[in-house]
CSV table of N, CA and C in Angstrom, one decimal:
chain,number,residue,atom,x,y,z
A,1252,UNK,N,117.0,110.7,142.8
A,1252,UNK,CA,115.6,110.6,142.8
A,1252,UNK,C,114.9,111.9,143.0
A,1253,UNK,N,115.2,112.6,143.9
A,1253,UNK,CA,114.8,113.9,144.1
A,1253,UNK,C,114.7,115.0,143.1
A,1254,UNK,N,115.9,114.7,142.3
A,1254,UNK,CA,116.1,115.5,140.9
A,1254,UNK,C,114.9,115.2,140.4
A,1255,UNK,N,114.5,114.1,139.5
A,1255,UNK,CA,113.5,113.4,138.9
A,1255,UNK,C,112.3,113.9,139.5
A,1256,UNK,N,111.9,113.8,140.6
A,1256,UNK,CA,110.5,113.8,141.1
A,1256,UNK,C,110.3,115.7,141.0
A,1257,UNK,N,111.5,116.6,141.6
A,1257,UNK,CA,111.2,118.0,141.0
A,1257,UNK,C,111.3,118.3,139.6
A,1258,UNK,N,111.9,117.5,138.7
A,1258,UNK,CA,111.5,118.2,137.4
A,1258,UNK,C,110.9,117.1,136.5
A,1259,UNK,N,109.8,116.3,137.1
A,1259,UNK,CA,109.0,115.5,136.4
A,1259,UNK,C,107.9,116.0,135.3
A,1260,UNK,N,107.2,117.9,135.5
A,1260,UNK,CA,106.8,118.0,134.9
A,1260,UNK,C,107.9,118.2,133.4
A,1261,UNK,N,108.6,119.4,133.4
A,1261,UNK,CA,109.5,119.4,132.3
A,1261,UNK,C,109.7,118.2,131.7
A,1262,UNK,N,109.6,116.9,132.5
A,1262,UNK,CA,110.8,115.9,131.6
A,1262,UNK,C,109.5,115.5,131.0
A,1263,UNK,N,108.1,115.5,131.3
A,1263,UNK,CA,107.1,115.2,130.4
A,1263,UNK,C,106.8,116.5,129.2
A,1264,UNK,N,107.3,117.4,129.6
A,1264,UNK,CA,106.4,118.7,128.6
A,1264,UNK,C,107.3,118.2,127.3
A,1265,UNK,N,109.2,118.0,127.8
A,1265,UNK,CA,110.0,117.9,126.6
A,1265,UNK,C,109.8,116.9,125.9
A,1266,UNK,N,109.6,115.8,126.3
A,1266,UNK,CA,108.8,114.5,126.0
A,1266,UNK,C,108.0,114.5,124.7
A,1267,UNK,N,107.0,114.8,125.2
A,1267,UNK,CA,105.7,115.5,124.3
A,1267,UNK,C,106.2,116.2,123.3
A,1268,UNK,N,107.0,117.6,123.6
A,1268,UNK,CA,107.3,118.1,122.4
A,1268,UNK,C,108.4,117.7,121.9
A,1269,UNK,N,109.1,116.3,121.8
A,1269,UNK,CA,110.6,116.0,121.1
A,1269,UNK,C,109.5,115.4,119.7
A,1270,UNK,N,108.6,114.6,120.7
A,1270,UNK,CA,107.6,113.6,120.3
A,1270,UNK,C,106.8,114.4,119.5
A,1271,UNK,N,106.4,115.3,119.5
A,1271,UNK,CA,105.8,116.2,118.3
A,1271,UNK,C,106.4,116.3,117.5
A,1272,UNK,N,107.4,116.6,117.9
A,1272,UNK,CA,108.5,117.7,116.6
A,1272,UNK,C,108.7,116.5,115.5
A,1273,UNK,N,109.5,115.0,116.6
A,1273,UNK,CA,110.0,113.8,115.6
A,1273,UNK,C,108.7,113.6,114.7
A,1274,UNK,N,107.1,113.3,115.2
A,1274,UNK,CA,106.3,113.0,114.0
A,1274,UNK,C,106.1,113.7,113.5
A,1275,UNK,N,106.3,115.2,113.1
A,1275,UNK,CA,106.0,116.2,112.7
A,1275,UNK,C,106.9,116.6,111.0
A,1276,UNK,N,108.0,116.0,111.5
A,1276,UNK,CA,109.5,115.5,111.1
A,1276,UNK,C,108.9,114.5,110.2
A,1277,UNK,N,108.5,113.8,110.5
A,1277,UNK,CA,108.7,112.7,109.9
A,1277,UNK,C,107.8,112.5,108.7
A,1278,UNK,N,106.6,112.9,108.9
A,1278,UNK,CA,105.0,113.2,107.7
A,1278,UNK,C,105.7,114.4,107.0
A,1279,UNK,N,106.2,115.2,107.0
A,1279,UNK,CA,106.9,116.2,106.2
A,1279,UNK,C,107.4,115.3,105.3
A,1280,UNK,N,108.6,114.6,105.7
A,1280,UNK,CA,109.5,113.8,104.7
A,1280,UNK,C,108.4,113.2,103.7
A,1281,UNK,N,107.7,112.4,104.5
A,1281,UNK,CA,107.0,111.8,103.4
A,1281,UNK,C,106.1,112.1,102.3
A,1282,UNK,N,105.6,113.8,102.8
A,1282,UNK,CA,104.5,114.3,102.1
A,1282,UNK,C,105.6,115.0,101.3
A,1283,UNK,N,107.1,115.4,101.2
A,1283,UNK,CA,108.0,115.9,100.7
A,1283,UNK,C,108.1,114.6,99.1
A,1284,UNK,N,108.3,113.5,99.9
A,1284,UNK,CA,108.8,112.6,99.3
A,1284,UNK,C,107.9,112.1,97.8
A,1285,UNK,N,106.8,112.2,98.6
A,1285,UNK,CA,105.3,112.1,97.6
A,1285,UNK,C,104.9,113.1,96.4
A,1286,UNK,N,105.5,114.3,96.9
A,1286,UNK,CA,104.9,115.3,95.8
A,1286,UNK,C,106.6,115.2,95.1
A,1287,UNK,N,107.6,114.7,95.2
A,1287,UNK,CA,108.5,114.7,94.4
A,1287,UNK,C,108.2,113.4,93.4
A,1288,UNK,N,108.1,112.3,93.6
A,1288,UNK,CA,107.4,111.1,92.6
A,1288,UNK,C,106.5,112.2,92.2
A,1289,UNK,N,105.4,112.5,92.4
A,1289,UNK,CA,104.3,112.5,91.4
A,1289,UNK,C,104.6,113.7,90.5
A,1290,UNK,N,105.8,114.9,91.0
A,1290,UNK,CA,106.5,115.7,89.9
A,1290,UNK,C,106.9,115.0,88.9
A,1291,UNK,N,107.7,113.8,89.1
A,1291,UNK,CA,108.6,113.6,88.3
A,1291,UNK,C,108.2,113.0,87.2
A,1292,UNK,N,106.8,111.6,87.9
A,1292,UNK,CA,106.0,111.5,87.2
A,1292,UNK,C,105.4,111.8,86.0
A,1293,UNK,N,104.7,113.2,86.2
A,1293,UNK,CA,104.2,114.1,85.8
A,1293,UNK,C,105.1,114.4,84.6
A,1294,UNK,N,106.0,114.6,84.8
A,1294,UNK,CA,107.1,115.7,83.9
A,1294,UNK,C,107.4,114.7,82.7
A,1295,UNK,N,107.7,113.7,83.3
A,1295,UNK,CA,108.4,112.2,82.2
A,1295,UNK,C,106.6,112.3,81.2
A,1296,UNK,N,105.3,112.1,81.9
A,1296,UNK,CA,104.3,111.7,80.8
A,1296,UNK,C,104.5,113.2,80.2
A,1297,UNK,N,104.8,114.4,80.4
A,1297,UNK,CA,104.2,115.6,79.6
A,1297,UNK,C,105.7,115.5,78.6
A,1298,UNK,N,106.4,115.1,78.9
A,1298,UNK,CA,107.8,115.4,78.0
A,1298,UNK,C,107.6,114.2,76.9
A,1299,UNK,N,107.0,112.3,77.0
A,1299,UNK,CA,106.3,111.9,76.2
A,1299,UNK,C,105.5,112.2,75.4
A,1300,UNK,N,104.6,113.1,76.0
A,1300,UNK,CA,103.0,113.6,75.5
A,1300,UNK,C,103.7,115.0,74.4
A,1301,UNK,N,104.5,115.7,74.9
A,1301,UNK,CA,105.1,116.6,73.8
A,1301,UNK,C,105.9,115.9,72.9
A,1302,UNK,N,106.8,115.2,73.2
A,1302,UNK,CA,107.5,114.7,71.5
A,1302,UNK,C,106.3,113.6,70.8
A,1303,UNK,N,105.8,113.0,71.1
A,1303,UNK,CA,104.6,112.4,70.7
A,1303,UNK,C,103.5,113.8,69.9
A,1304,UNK,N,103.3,114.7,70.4
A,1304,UNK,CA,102.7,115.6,69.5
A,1304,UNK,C,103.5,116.1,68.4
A,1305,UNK,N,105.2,116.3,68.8
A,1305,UNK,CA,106.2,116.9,67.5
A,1305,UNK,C,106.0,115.5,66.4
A,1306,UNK,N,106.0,114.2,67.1
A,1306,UNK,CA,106.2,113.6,65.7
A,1306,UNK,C,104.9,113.6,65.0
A,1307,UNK,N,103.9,113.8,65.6
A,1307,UNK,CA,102.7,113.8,65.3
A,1307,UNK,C,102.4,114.9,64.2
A,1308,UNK,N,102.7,115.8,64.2
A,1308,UNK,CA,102.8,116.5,63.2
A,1308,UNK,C,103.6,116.2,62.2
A,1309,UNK,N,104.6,115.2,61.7
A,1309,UNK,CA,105.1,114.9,60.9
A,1309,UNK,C,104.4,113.8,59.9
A,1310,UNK,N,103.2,113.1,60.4
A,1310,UNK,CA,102.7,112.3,59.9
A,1310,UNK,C,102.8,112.6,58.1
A,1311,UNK,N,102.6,111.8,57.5
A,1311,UNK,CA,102.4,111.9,56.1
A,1311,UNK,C,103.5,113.0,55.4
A,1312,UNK,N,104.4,113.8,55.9
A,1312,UNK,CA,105.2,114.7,55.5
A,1312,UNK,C,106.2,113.7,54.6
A,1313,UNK,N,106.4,114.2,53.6
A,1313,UNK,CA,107.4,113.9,52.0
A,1313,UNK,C,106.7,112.3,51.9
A,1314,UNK,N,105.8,111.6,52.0
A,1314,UNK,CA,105.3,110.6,51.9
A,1314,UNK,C,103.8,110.5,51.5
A,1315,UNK,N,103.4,109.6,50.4
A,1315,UNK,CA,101.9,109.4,50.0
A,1315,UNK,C,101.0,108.7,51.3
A,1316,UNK,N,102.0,107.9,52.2
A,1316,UNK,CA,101.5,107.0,52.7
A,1316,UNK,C,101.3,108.2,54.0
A,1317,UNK,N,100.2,107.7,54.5
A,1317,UNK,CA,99.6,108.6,56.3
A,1317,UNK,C,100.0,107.7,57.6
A,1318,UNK,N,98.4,107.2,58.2
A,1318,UNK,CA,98.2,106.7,59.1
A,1318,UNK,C,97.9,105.5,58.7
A,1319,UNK,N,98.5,104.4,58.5
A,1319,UNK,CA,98.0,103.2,58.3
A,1319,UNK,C,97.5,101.8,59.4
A,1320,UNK,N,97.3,102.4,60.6
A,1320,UNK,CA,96.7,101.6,62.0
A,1320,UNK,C,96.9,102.2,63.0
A,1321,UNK,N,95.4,102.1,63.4
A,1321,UNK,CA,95.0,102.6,64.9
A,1321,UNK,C,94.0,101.5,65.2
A,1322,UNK,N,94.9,100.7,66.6
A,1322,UNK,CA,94.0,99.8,67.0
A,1322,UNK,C,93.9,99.9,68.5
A,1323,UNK,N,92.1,99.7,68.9
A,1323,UNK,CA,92.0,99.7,70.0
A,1323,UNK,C,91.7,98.8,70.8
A,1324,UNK,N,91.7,98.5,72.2
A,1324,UNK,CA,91.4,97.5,73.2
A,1324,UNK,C,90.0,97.6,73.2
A,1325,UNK,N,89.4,96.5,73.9
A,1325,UNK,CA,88.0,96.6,74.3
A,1325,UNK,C,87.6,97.6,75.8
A,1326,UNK,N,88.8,98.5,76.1
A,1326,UNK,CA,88.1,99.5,77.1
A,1326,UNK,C,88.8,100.9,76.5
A,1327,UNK,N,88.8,100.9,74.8
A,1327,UNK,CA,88.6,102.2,74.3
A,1327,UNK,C,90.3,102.5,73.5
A,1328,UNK,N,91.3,102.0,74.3
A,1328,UNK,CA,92.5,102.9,74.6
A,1328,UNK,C,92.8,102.1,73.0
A,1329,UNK,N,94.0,102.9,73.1
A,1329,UNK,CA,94.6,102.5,71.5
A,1329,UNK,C,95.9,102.1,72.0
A,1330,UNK,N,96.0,100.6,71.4
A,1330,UNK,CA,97.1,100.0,71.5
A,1330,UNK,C,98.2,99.3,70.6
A,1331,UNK,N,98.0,99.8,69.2
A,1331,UNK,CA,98.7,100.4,68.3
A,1331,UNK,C,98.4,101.5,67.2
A,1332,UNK,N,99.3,102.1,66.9
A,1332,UNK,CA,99.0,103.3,66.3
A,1332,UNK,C,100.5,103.6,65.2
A,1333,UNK,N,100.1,103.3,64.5
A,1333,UNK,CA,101.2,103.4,62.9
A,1333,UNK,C,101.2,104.3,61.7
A,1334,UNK,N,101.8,105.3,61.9
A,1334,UNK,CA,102.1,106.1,60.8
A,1334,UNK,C,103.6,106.4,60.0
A,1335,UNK,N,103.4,107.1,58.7
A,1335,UNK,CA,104.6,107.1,58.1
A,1335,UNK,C,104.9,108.7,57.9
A,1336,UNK,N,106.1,108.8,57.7
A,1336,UNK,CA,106.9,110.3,57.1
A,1336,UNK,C,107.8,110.2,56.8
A,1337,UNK,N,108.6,111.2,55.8
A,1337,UNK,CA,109.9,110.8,55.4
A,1337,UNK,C,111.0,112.0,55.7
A,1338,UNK,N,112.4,111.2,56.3
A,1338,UNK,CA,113.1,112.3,56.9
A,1338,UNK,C,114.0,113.3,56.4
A,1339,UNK,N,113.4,113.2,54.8
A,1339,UNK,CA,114.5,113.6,53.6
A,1339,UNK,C,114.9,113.0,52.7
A,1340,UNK,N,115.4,111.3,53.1
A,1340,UNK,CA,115.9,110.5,52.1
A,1340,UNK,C,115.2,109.2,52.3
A,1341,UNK,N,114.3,108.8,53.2
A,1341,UNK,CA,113.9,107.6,53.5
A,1341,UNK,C,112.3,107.5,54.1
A,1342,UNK,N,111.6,106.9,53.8
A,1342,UNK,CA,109.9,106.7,54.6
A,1342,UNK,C,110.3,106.1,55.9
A,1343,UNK,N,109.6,106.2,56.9
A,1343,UNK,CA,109.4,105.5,57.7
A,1343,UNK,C,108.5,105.5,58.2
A,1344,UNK,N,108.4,103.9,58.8
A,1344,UNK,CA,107.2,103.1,59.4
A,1344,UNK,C,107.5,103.8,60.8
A,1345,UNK,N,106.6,104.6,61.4
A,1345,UNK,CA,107.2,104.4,63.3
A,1345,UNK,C,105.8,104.2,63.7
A,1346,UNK,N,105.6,103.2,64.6
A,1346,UNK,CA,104.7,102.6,65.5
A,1346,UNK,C,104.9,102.5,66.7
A,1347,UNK,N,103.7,102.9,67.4
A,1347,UNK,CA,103.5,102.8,69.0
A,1347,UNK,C,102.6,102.0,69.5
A,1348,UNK,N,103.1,101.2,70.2
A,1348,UNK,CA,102.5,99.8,70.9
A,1348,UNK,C,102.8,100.2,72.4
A,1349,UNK,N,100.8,99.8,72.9
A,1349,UNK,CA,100.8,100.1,74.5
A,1349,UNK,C,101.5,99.1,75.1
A,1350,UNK,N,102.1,98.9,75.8
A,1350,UNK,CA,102.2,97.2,77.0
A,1350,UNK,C,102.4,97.7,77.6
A,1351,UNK,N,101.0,96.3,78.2
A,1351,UNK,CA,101.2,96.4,80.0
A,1351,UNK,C,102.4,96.1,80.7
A,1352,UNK,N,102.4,96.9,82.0
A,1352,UNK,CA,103.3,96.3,82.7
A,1352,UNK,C,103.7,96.1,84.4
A,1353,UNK,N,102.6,96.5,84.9
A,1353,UNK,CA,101.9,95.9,86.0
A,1353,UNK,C,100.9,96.9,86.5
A,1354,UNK,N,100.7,96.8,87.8
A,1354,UNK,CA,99.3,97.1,88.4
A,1354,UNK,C,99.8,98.3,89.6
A,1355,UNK,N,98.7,99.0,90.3
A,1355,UNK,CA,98.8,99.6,91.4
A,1355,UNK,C,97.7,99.8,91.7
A,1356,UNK,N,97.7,99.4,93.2
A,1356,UNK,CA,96.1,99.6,94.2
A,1356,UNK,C,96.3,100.6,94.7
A,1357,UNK,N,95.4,101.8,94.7
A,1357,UNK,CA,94.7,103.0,95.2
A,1357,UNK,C,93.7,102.8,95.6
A,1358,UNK,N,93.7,102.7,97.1
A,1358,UNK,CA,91.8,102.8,97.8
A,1358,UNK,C,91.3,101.8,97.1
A,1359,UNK,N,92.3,100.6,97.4
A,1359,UNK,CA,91.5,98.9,97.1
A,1359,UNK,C,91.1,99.2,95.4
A,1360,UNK,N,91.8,99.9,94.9
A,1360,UNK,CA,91.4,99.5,93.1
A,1360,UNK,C,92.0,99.5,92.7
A,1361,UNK,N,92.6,98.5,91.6
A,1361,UNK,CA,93.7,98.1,91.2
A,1361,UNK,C,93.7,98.9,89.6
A,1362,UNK,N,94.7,99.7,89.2
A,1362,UNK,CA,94.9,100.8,88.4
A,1362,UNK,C,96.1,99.8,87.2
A,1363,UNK,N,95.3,99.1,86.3
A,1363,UNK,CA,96.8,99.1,85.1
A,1363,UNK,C,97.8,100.1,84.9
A,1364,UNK,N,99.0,100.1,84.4
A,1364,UNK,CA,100.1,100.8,83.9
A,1364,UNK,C,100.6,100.2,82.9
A,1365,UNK,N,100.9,100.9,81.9
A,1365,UNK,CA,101.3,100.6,80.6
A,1365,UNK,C,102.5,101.3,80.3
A,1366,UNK,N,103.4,101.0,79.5
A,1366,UNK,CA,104.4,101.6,78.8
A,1366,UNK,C,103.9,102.1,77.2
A,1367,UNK,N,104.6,102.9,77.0
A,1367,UNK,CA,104.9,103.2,75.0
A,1367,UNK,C,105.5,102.9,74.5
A,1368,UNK,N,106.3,102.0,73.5
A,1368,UNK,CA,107.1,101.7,72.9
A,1368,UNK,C,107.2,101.9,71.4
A,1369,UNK,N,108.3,102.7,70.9
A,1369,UNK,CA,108.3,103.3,70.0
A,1369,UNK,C,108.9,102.2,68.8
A,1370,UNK,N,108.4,102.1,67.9
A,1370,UNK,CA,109.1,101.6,66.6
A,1370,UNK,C,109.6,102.3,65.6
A,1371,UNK,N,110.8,101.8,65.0
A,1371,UNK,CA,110.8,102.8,63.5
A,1371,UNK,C,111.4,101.8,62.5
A,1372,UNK,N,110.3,101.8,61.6
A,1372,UNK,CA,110.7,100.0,60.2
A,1372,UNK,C,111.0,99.6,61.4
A,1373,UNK,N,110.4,98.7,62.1
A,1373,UNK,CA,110.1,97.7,63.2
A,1373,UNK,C,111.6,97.2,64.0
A,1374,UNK,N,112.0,98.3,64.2
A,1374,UNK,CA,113.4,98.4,65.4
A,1374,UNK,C,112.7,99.1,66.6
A,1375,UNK,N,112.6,98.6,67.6
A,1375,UNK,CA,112.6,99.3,69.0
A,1375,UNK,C,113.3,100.6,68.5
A,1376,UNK,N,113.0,101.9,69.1
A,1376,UNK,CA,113.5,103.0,69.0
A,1376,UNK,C,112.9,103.9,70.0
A,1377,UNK,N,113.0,104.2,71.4
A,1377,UNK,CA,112.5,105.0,72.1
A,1377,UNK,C,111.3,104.2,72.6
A,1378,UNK,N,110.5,105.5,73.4
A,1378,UNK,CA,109.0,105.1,73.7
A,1378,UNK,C,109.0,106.2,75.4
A,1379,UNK,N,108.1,105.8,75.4
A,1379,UNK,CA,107.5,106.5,76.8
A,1379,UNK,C,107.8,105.9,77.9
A,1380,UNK,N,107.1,106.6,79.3
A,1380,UNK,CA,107.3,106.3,80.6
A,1380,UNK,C,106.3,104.9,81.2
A,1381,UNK,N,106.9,104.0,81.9
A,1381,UNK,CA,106.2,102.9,82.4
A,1381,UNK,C,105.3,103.3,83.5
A,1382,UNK,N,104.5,104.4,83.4
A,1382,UNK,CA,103.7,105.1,84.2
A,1382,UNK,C,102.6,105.6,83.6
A,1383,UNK,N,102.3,105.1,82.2
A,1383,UNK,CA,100.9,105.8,81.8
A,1383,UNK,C,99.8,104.8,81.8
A,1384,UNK,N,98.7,105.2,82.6
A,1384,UNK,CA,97.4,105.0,82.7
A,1384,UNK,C,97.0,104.5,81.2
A,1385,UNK,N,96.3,105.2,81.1
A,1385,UNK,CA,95.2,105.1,79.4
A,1385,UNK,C,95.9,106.4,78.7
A,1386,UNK,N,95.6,105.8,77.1
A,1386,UNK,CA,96.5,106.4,75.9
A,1386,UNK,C,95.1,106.0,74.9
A,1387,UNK,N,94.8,107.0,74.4
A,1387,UNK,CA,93.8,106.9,73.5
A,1387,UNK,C,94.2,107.7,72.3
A,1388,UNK,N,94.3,107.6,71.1
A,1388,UNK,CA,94.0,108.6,69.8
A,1388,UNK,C,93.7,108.7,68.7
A,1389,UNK,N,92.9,109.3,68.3
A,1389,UNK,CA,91.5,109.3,67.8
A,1389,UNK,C,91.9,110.0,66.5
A,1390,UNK,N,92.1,109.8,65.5
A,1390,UNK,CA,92.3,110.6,63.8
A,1390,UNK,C,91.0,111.7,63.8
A,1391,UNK,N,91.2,112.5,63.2
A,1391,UNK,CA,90.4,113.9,63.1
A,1391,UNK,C,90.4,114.2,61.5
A,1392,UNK,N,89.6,114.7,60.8
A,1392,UNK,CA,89.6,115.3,59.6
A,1392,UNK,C,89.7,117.2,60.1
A,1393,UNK,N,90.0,117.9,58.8
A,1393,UNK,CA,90.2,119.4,59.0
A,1393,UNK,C,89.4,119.7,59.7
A,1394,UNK,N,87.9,119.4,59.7
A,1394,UNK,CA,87.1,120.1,60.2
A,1394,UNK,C,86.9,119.2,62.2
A,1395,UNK,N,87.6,118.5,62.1
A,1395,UNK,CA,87.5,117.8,63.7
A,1395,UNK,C,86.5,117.0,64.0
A,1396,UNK,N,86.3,116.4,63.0
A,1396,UNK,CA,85.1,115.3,62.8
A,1396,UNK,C,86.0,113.5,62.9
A,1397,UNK,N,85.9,112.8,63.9
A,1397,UNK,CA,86.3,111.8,63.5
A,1397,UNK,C,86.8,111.1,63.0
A,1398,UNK,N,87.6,110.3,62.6
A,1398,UNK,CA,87.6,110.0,61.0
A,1398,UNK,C,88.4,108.6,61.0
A,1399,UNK,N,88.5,107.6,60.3
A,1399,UNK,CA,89.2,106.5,60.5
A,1399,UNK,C,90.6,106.5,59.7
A,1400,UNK,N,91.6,105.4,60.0
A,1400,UNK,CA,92.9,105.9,59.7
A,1400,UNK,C,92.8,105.5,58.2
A,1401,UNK,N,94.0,106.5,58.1
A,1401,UNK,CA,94.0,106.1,56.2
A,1401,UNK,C,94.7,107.3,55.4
């Protein structure tokens, strides 16, 4: 008991600071943990968003036929989008269709998420990350004027 009562201040100072260090420890991990999801996140939509631009450029290539549908939701986004090109010996149809595929609340607001799903001549083939927000895209003529598909 004597022990205890002379080194009562120490056993509170180490206390305090074990108890620092553990919550200190512990919001690291998770602020660690956090910025690793939203990397990875991140990386999956830009690595969709880039082969989605490579095939995008192939539109209409060795084929008469272009863009033949772009359809949108009533809050703007495009939730199919159908064009053709040909890969040397064959046309193809490839189509991207949004679906949903559930929800996430941020500060009480509930945020849709959708997938990409890729078609080619109407076989599942690829698609995107089940983590994209809104997907919108909009046909352009040369001069960057809007334009509808066709």
């Amino acid at each position: 008991m004597q022990f205890i009562l002379d080194h009562i201040a120490a056993i509170l100072v180490y206390t305090t600071v074990a108890l620092s260090i553990a919550t200190l420890q512990m919001r690291t991990m998770a602020s660690t943990t956090e910025a690793t999801i939203a990397y990875m996140s991140k990386k999956q939509t830009l690595e969709f968003a880039d082969m989605l631009e490579q095939e995008i450029k192939l539109i209409g290539t060795g084929t008469a036929q272009k863009i033949t549908n772009v359809t949108t939701n009533g809050d703007g986004q495009t939730t199919n989008f159908t064009f053709w090109w040909n890969d040397g010996s064959t046309d193809l149809e490839v189509e991207y269709r949004l679906i949903p595929t559930d929800s996430v609340t941020v500060d009480e607001v509930v945020i849709p998420r959708y997938r990409m799903d890729r078609y080619v001549n109407g076989a599942l083939n690829g698609g995107g990350p089940s983590t994209i927000r809104d997907f919108r895209i909009q046909p352009l003529d040369a001069s960057g004027t809007a334009t509808s598909a066709g």
